[in-house]
Amino acid sequence: MKKLAVFLLLPLLAGCSSITVLDPKSTTGEEQAYLIWFSLGLMMIVLVVVFVLFARFVIKYRYTEERKNDIPEDVKGNLKLELTWTILPIILLIVLAVPTIAITYNQSPKMAAEADDGIDIGVAAQQFTWTFSQPNGKTDQNKLVLPEGEDVTLHLSSKDVIHSFWVPALAGKIDAIPGRTVTYEIKHLQKGTYRGKCAEYCGTQHTNMVFEVQVVSKKAYQKYLKEMK
Ligand SMILES: [Cu+2]
């Protein structure tokens, strides 16, 4: 009983407010959070319908003294019901698929040539650090400084094994793969300091492969670019 209570309280103990994926600080992250809420909403509708019907039937057809010798009538098919539970899920899946496909395709990592404009940032992953290169050639380790309100195009590569670039507040995970450059856009950044980490187990020090993204004012960003390399 105690274990069950702890299990049920887990979401509260974990403090849902710190799930930054649901408090996005970029347009890209907002679209991803929208998909999470949208699919959750649809699921809740299905869940409520199923649970209400389930409760109703459990009560209505429960075992009673009067009905203990009742043998239910044989029923063979019900066209209306069968059409309903075939067509409704199809409609639900289409409703779910349209925004999911639209947003996922629009956001998926691209080859360098197709990428739109934005501030080009080199992201080189290596056991167990991140090296970020700014457009003017300035590099920094485990610290990425970006200007607010802008779009950024990341050019991800890896020097050894597969790593994964993840800043929960800004966007989903993007793999950094040795031997190729993957391009990913994060749109309209909001000011703030966000934690990032490698999200692909890449070796003994994987857990220490963390970094910080500082989205600062445009003025502060220009100043940062001019600082000594
Ligand atoms: Cu890694």
Short mmCIF file of C-alpha atoms and ligand atoms in Angstrom, two decimals:
data_model
loop_
_atom_site.label_atom_id
_atom_site.label_comp_id
_atom_site.label_asym_id
_atom_site.label_seq_id
_atom_site.Cartn_x
_atom_site.Cartn_y
_atom_site.Cartn_z
CA MET A 1 0.00 0.00 0.00
CA LYS A 2 2.80 2.35 0.92
CA LYS A 3 4.62 1.50 -2.29
CA LEU A 4 1.52 2.25 -4.32
CA ALA A 5 1.12 5.64 -2.66
CA VAL A 6 4.73 6.53 -3.42
CA PHE A 7 4.24 5.41 -7.03
CA LEU A 8 1.12 7.56 -7.42
CA LEU A 9 2.84 10.53 -5.83
CA LEU A 10 5.93 10.21 -8.03
CA PRO A 11 4.87 12.86 -10.55
CA LEU A 12 4.41 15.33 -7.68
CA LEU A 13 7.64 14.37 -5.95
CA ALA A 14 9.53 14.69 -9.22
CA GLY A 15 8.16 18.22 -9.61
CA CYS A 16 6.52 18.37 -13.02
CA SER A 17 7.31 22.09 -13.27
CA SER A 18 10.94 21.24 -13.97
CA ILE A 19 10.08 19.33 -17.14
CA THR A 20 11.44 22.03 -19.41
CA VAL A 21 10.26 20.20 -22.53
CA LEU A 22 6.78 21.49 -21.66
CA ASP A 23 7.99 25.04 -21.07
CA PRO A 24 9.78 25.68 -24.36
CA LYS A 25 11.93 28.73 -25.04
CA SER A 26 11.99 28.59 -28.83
CA THR A 27 9.39 28.34 -31.61
CA THR A 28 10.79 24.91 -32.49
CA GLY A 29 10.29 23.72 -28.91
CA GLU A 30 6.79 25.26 -28.83
CA GLU A 31 5.76 23.23 -31.86
CA GLN A 32 7.09 20.06 -30.24
CA ALA A 33 5.28 20.80 -26.97
CA TYR A 34 2.09 21.46 -28.96
CA LEU A 35 2.35 17.95 -30.44
CA ILE A 36 2.76 16.47 -26.96
CA TRP A 37 -0.32 18.29 -25.61
CA PHE A 38 -2.36 17.64 -28.75
CA SER A 39 -1.76 13.86 -28.72
CA LEU A 40 -2.30 13.78 -24.96
CA GLY A 41 -5.64 15.57 -25.43
CA LEU A 42 -6.79 13.08 -28.06
CA MET A 43 -5.72 10.18 -25.85
CA MET A 44 -7.66 11.62 -22.91
CA ILE A 45 -10.85 11.74 -25.03
CA VAL A 46 -10.41 8.06 -25.95
CA LEU A 47 -9.59 7.21 -22.35
CA VAL A 48 -12.69 8.94 -20.96
CA VAL A 49 -15.02 7.26 -23.50
CA VAL A 50 -13.54 3.81 -22.79
CA PHE A 51 -13.63 4.24 -19.00
CA VAL A 52 -17.20 5.58 -18.96
CA LEU A 53 -18.47 2.71 -21.13
CA PHE A 54 -16.47 0.21 -19.09
CA ALA A 55 -17.93 1.47 -15.81
CA ARG A 56 -21.44 1.51 -17.26
CA PHE A 57 -21.29 -2.09 -18.50
CA VAL A 58 -19.65 -3.38 -15.35
CA ILE A 59 -22.53 -1.96 -13.30
CA LYS A 60 -25.33 -2.73 -15.74
CA TYR A 61 -24.41 -6.39 -16.35
CA ARG A 62 -23.07 -7.26 -12.92
CA TYR A 63 -24.00 -10.55 -11.30
CA THR A 64 -27.23 -10.41 -9.32
CA GLU A 65 -29.46 -12.99 -7.70
CA GLU A 66 -32.32 -12.31 -10.14
CA ARG A 67 -30.15 -12.70 -13.21
CA LYS A 68 -28.10 -15.65 -12.12
CA ASN A 69 -29.88 -18.02 -14.53
CA ASP A 70 -30.12 -15.54 -17.42
CA ILE A 71 -28.45 -16.67 -20.60
CA PRO A 72 -27.73 -13.70 -22.88
CA GLU A 73 -29.27 -13.71 -26.31
CA ASP A 74 -27.00 -14.77 -29.16
CA VAL A 75 -26.09 -11.77 -31.28
CA LYS A 76 -24.38 -12.02 -34.63
CA GLY A 77 -22.70 -8.82 -35.67
CA ASN A 78 -23.93 -5.26 -35.42
CA LEU A 79 -23.19 -3.28 -38.55
CA LYS A 80 -23.71 0.13 -36.93
CA LEU A 81 -21.38 -0.60 -34.00
CA GLU A 82 -18.72 -2.19 -36.16
CA LEU A 83 -18.70 0.74 -38.58
CA THR A 84 -18.48 3.14 -35.64
CA TRP A 85 -15.46 1.48 -34.02
CA THR A 86 -13.72 1.16 -37.38
CA ILE A 87 -14.32 4.65 -38.72
CA LEU A 88 -13.85 6.63 -35.50
CA PRO A 89 -10.27 5.41 -34.86
CA ILE A 90 -9.38 6.06 -38.51
CA ILE A 91 -10.60 9.64 -38.18
CA LEU A 92 -8.70 10.05 -34.88
CA LEU A 93 -5.50 8.72 -36.47
CA ILE A 94 -5.84 11.09 -39.42
CA VAL A 95 -6.44 14.04 -37.07
CA LEU A 96 -3.32 13.02 -35.13
CA ALA A 97 -1.23 12.37 -38.24
CA VAL A 98 -1.74 15.71 -39.98
CA PRO A 99 0.03 18.02 -37.48
CA THR A 100 2.52 15.30 -36.50
CA ILE A 101 3.71 14.73 -40.06
CA ALA A 102 3.65 18.44 -40.90
CA ILE A 103 5.74 19.49 -37.89
CA THR A 104 8.07 16.46 -37.90
CA TYR A 105 8.95 16.78 -41.58
CA ASN A 106 9.37 20.51 -41.34
CA GLN A 107 11.72 20.17 -38.35
CA SER A 108 13.68 17.06 -39.25
CA PRO A 109 17.46 17.46 -39.62
CA LYS A 110 18.55 18.35 -43.13
CA MET A 111 21.59 18.03 -45.28
CA ALA A 112 23.63 21.23 -45.18
CA ALA A 113 22.65 22.44 -48.65
CA GLU A 114 18.91 22.53 -47.92
CA ALA A 115 19.17 24.45 -44.67
CA ASP A 116 17.55 27.86 -44.46
CA ASP A 117 19.27 30.97 -43.24
CA GLY A 118 20.07 31.51 -39.61
CA ILE A 119 23.18 31.97 -37.54
CA ASP A 120 25.46 29.09 -38.48
CA ILE A 121 26.95 27.33 -35.48
CA GLY A 122 29.34 24.42 -35.68
CA VAL A 123 28.69 21.75 -33.06
CA ALA A 124 31.48 19.21 -32.77
CA ALA A 125 30.93 16.40 -30.29
CA GLN A 126 33.83 14.43 -28.92
CA GLN A 127 34.26 12.11 -25.93
CA PHE A 128 33.45 13.99 -23.65
CA THR A 129 33.14 17.63 -24.63
CA TRP A 130 31.22 19.87 -26.99
CA THR A 131 33.02 22.43 -29.12
CA PHE A 132 30.86 25.24 -30.49
CA SER A 133 32.11 27.43 -33.35
CA GLN A 134 30.61 30.85 -34.02
CA PRO A 135 30.29 32.32 -37.56
CA ASN A 136 33.44 34.43 -37.02
CA GLY A 137 35.52 31.39 -36.09
CA LYS A 138 35.44 31.89 -32.34
CA THR A 139 35.15 28.58 -30.49
CA ASP A 140 34.11 27.71 -26.97
CA GLN A 141 33.92 24.48 -25.07
CA ASN A 142 30.71 23.35 -23.40
CA LYS A 143 29.32 26.87 -23.68
CA LEU A 144 27.17 28.13 -26.52
CA VAL A 145 26.29 31.82 -26.63
CA LEU A 146 23.44 32.88 -28.95
CA PRO A 147 21.44 36.06 -29.55
CA GLU A 148 17.78 36.25 -28.55
CA GLY A 149 15.00 36.41 -31.13
CA GLU A 150 17.15 34.84 -33.85
CA ASP A 151 17.05 31.51 -35.67
CA VAL A 152 20.08 29.30 -35.36
CA THR A 153 21.29 26.61 -37.75
CA LEU A 154 23.38 23.95 -36.05
CA HIS A 155 25.89 21.94 -38.07
CA LEU A 156 26.45 18.83 -35.98
CA SER A 157 29.34 16.45 -36.34
CA SER A 158 31.18 13.96 -34.18
CA LYS A 159 34.87 13.14 -33.97
CA ASP A 160 34.45 9.63 -32.54
CA VAL A 161 31.17 7.92 -31.62
CA ILE A 162 27.50 8.87 -31.88
CA HIS A 163 26.49 11.61 -29.46
CA SER A 164 23.20 13.42 -29.14
CA PHE A 165 22.75 17.16 -28.72
CA TRP A 166 19.91 17.88 -26.33
CA VAL A 167 18.73 21.15 -24.80
CA PRO A 168 15.26 20.23 -23.45
CA ALA A 169 14.19 23.87 -23.19
CA LEU A 170 14.94 24.57 -26.86
CA ALA A 171 14.26 21.44 -28.93
CA GLY A 172 14.36 17.68 -29.09
CA LYS A 173 17.45 15.51 -29.40
CA ILE A 174 19.60 15.60 -32.52
CA ASP A 175 22.23 12.94 -33.14
CA ALA A 176 25.81 13.93 -33.91
CA ILE A 177 27.13 11.18 -36.15
CA PRO A 178 30.77 10.59 -37.13
CA GLY A 179 31.51 10.97 -40.83
CA ARG A 180 28.67 13.31 -41.67
CA THR A 181 27.30 16.74 -40.88
CA VAL A 182 23.68 17.02 -39.83
CA THR A 183 21.98 20.38 -40.00
CA TYR A 184 19.23 21.37 -37.61
CA GLU A 185 17.38 24.64 -37.16
CA ILE A 186 16.12 26.03 -33.89
CA LYS A 187 13.85 29.00 -34.42
CA HIS A 188 13.27 32.17 -32.45
CA LEU A 189 15.28 31.74 -29.27
CA GLN A 190 14.17 33.36 -26.05
CA LYS A 191 16.58 34.93 -23.61
CA GLY A 192 17.81 32.71 -20.80
CA THR A 193 20.37 30.15 -19.72
CA TYR A 194 19.56 26.54 -20.52
CA ARG A 195 21.18 23.27 -19.62
CA GLY A 196 22.15 20.87 -22.35
CA LYS A 197 23.53 17.35 -22.28
CA CYS A 198 24.61 14.48 -24.41
CA ALA A 199 21.58 12.20 -24.74
CA GLU A 200 23.30 9.17 -26.25
CA TYR A 201 25.39 6.90 -24.05
CA CYS A 202 28.84 7.46 -25.49
CA GLY A 203 31.33 6.12 -22.93
CA THR A 204 32.44 6.20 -19.32
CA GLN A 205 32.26 9.99 -18.92
CA HIS A 206 28.99 10.34 -20.83
CA THR A 207 27.20 11.71 -17.79
CA ASN A 208 29.69 14.59 -17.59
CA MET A 209 29.10 15.62 -21.19
CA VAL A 210 26.98 18.60 -20.26
CA PHE A 211 26.97 22.13 -21.62
CA GLU A 212 25.23 25.45 -21.22
CA VAL A 213 23.37 27.52 -23.76
CA GLN A 214 23.24 31.24 -22.99
CA VAL A 215 20.75 33.17 -25.06
CA VAL A 216 21.67 36.82 -24.53
CA SER A 217 20.70 40.20 -25.99
CA LYS A 218 21.99 40.98 -29.49
CA LYS A 219 24.33 43.59 -28.07
CA ALA A 220 25.81 41.17 -25.55
CA TYR A 221 26.19 38.60 -28.33
CA GLN A 222 28.18 41.01 -30.51
CA LYS A 223 30.35 41.81 -27.52
CA TYR A 224 30.92 38.10 -26.89
CA LEU A 225 31.97 37.56 -30.52
CA LYS A 226 34.58 40.32 -30.24
CA GLU A 227 36.09 39.03 -27.01
CA MET A 228 39.49 37.39 -27.28
CA LYS A 229 39.25 33.94 -28.81
CU CU B 1 28.26 11.95 -25.79
#
